[in-house]
Short mmCIF file of C-alpha atoms in Angstrom, two decimals:
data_model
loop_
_atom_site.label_atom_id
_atom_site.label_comp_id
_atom_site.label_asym_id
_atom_site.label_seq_id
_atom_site.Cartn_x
_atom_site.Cartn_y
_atom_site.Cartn_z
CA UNK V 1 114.84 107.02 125.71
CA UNK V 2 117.82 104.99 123.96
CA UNK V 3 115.98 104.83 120.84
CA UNK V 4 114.88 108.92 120.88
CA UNK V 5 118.90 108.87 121.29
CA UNK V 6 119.99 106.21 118.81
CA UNK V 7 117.40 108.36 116.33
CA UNK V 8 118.78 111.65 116.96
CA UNK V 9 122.03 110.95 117.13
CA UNK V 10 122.05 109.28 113.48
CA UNK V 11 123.71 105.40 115.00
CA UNK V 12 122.73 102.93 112.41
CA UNK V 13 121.83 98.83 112.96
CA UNK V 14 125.37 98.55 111.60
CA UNK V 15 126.86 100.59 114.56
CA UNK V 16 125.15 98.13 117.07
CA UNK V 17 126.04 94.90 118.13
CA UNK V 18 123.02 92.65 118.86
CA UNK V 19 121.56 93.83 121.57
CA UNK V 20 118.08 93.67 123.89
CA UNK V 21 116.95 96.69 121.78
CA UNK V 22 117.38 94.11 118.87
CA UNK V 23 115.95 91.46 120.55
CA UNK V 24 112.73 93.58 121.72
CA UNK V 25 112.28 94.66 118.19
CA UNK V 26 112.78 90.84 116.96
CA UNK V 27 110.26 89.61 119.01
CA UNK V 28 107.77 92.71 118.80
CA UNK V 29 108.33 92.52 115.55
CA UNK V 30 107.07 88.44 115.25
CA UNK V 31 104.03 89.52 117.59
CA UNK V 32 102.81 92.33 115.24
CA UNK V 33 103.52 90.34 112.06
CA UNK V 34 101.47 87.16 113.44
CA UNK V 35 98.71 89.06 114.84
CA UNK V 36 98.71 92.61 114.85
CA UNK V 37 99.76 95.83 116.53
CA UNK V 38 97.19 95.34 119.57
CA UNK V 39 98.78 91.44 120.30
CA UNK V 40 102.18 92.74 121.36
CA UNK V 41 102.32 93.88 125.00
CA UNK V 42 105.59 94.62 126.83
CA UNK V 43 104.75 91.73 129.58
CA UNK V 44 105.01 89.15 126.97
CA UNK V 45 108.03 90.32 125.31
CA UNK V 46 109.95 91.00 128.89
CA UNK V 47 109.25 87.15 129.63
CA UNK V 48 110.63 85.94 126.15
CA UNK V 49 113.69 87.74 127.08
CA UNK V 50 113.92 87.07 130.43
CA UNK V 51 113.82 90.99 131.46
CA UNK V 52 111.90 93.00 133.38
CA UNK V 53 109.00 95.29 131.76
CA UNK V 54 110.41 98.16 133.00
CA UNK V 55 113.91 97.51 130.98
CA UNK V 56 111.61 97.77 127.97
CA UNK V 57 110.37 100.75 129.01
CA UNK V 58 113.71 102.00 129.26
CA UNK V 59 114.29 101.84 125.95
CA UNK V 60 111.05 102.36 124.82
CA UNK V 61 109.13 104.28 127.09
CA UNK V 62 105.63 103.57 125.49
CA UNK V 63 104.13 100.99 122.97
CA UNK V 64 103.85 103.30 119.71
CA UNK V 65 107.68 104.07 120.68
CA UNK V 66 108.38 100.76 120.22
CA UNK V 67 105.80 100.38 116.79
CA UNK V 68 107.86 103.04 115.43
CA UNK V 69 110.99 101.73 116.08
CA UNK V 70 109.93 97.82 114.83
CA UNK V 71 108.29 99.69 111.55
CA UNK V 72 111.33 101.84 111.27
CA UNK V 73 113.92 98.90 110.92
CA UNK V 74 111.39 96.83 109.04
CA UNK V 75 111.53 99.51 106.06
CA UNK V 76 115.35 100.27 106.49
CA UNK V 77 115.65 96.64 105.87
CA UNK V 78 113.49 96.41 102.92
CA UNK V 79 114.99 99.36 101.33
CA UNK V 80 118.44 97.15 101.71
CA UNK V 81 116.44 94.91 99.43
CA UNK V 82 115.42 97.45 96.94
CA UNK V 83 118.82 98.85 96.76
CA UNK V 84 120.35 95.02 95.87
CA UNK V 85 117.44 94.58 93.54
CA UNK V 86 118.67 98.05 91.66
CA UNK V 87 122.34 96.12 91.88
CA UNK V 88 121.77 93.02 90.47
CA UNK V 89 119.36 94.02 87.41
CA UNK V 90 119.78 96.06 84.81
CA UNK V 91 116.29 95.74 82.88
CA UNK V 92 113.71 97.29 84.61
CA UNK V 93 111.43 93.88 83.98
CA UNK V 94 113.25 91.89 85.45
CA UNK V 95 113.67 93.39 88.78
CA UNK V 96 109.57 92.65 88.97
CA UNK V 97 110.57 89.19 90.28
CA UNK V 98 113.04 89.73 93.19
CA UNK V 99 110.33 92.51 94.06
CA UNK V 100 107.57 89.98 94.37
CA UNK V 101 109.80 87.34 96.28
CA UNK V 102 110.33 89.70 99.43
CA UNK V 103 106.66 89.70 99.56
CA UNK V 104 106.61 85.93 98.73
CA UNK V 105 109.54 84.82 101.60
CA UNK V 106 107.61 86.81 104.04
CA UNK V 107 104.56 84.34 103.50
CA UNK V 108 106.07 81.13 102.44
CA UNK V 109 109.06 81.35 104.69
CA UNK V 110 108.35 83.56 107.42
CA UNK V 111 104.42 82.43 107.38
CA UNK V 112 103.94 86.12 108.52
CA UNK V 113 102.46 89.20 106.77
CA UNK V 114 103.99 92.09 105.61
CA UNK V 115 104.60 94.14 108.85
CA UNK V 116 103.64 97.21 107.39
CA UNK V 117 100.83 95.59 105.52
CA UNK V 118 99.11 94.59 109.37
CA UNK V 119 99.81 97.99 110.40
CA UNK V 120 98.07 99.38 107.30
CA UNK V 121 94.78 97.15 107.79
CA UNK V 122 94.52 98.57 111.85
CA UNK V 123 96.06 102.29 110.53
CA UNK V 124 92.74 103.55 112.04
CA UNK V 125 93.74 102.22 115.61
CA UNK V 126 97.36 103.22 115.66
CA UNK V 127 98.75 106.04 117.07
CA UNK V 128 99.71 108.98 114.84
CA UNK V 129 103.26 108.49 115.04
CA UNK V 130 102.65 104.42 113.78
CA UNK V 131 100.36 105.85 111.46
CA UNK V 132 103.29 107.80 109.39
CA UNK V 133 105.93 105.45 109.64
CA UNK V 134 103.74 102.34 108.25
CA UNK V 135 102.98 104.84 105.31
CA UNK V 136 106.63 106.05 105.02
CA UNK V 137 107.13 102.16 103.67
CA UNK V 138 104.21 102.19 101.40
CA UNK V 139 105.61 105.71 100.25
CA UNK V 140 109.16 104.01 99.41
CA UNK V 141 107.79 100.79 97.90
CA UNK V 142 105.53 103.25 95.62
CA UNK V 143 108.62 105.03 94.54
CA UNK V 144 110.75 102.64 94.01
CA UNK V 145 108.08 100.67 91.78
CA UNK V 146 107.51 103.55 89.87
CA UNK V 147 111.12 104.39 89.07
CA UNK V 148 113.15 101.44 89.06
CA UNK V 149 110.12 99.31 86.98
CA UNK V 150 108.46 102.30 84.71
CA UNK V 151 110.51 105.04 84.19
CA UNK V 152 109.14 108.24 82.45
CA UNK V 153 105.80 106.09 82.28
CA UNK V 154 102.80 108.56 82.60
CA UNK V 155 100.89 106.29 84.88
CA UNK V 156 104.00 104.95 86.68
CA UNK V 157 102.47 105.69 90.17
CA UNK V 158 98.94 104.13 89.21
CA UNK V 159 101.14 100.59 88.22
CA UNK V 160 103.15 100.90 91.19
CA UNK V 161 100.44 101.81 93.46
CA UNK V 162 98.56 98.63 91.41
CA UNK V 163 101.48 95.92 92.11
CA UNK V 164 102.04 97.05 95.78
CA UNK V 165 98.72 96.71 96.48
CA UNK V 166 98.26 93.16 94.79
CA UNK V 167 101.24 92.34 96.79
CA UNK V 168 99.47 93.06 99.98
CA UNK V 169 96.14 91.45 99.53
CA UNK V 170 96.98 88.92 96.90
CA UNK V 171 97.97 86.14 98.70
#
């Protein structure tokens, strides 16, 4: 329910203070990075916290709710990124590097996958909703690969479709 409202209602992660809808998606978030959308239940989360299931379900009132809302942040955030990369470089070349060290921290750092890049390998299992939003990142990694690294290439899309999905499975 809060995060049907938050959505429609346009609030951004700036217009919140940390909150348990942070902390749900924080530690839903872990779960699905470390092992997957189907390793995340509410009953583990709710005792991390220290709530009851049912507050969870207050705010998220099933599982892909929550998916959505975990894969919806994750991308926000990594667009943040892409935007900062855009900022800082003027040559498209050298914003190659930056790109490849989100995917790198994730790994090295956060010893997790790409959150989108689990979702992808189970997009078969997910629910429909899940389904969109985990290719609504892939759609604005694409993108932004093919503008901000090859612009007016010809095969822009087939190199950025190339170096995202090296990213994914390459390490």
């Amino acid at each position: 329910m809060l995060y049907s409202l938050i959505k429609k209602q346009g609030i951004t992660r700036a217009d919140m203070t940390i909150s348990t809808v942070d902390k749900i998606i924080d530690i839903a978030e872990s779960q699905v990075r470390a092992g997957g959308y189907n390793s995340f239940s509410f009953r583990e989360i709710s005792k991390e916290i220290g709530i009851k299931s049912a507050s969870i379900h207050y705010h998220f009132p099933t599982k892909a709710d929550l998916g959505v809302a975990i894969a919806n942040r994750y991308t926000a955030r990594f667009e943040e990124h892409l935007a900062n990369i855009i900022a800082s470089t003027t040559e498209p070349l050298e914003r190659l590097d930056p790109y490849i060290a989100l995917f790198s921290h994730a790994l090295k750092v956060d010893k997790k996958m790409c959150l989108c890049g689990v979702l992808a390998s189970e997009s078969d299992v997910l629910p429909e909703e899940l389904q969109l939003e985990a290719k609504h990142f892939f759609d604005v990694n694409i993108e932004w690969l093919a503008t901000a690294l090859f612009p007016e290439h010809p095969q822009a899309k087939a190199h950025a479709n190339f170096i995202i999905a090296s990213l994914e499975g390459g390490y």
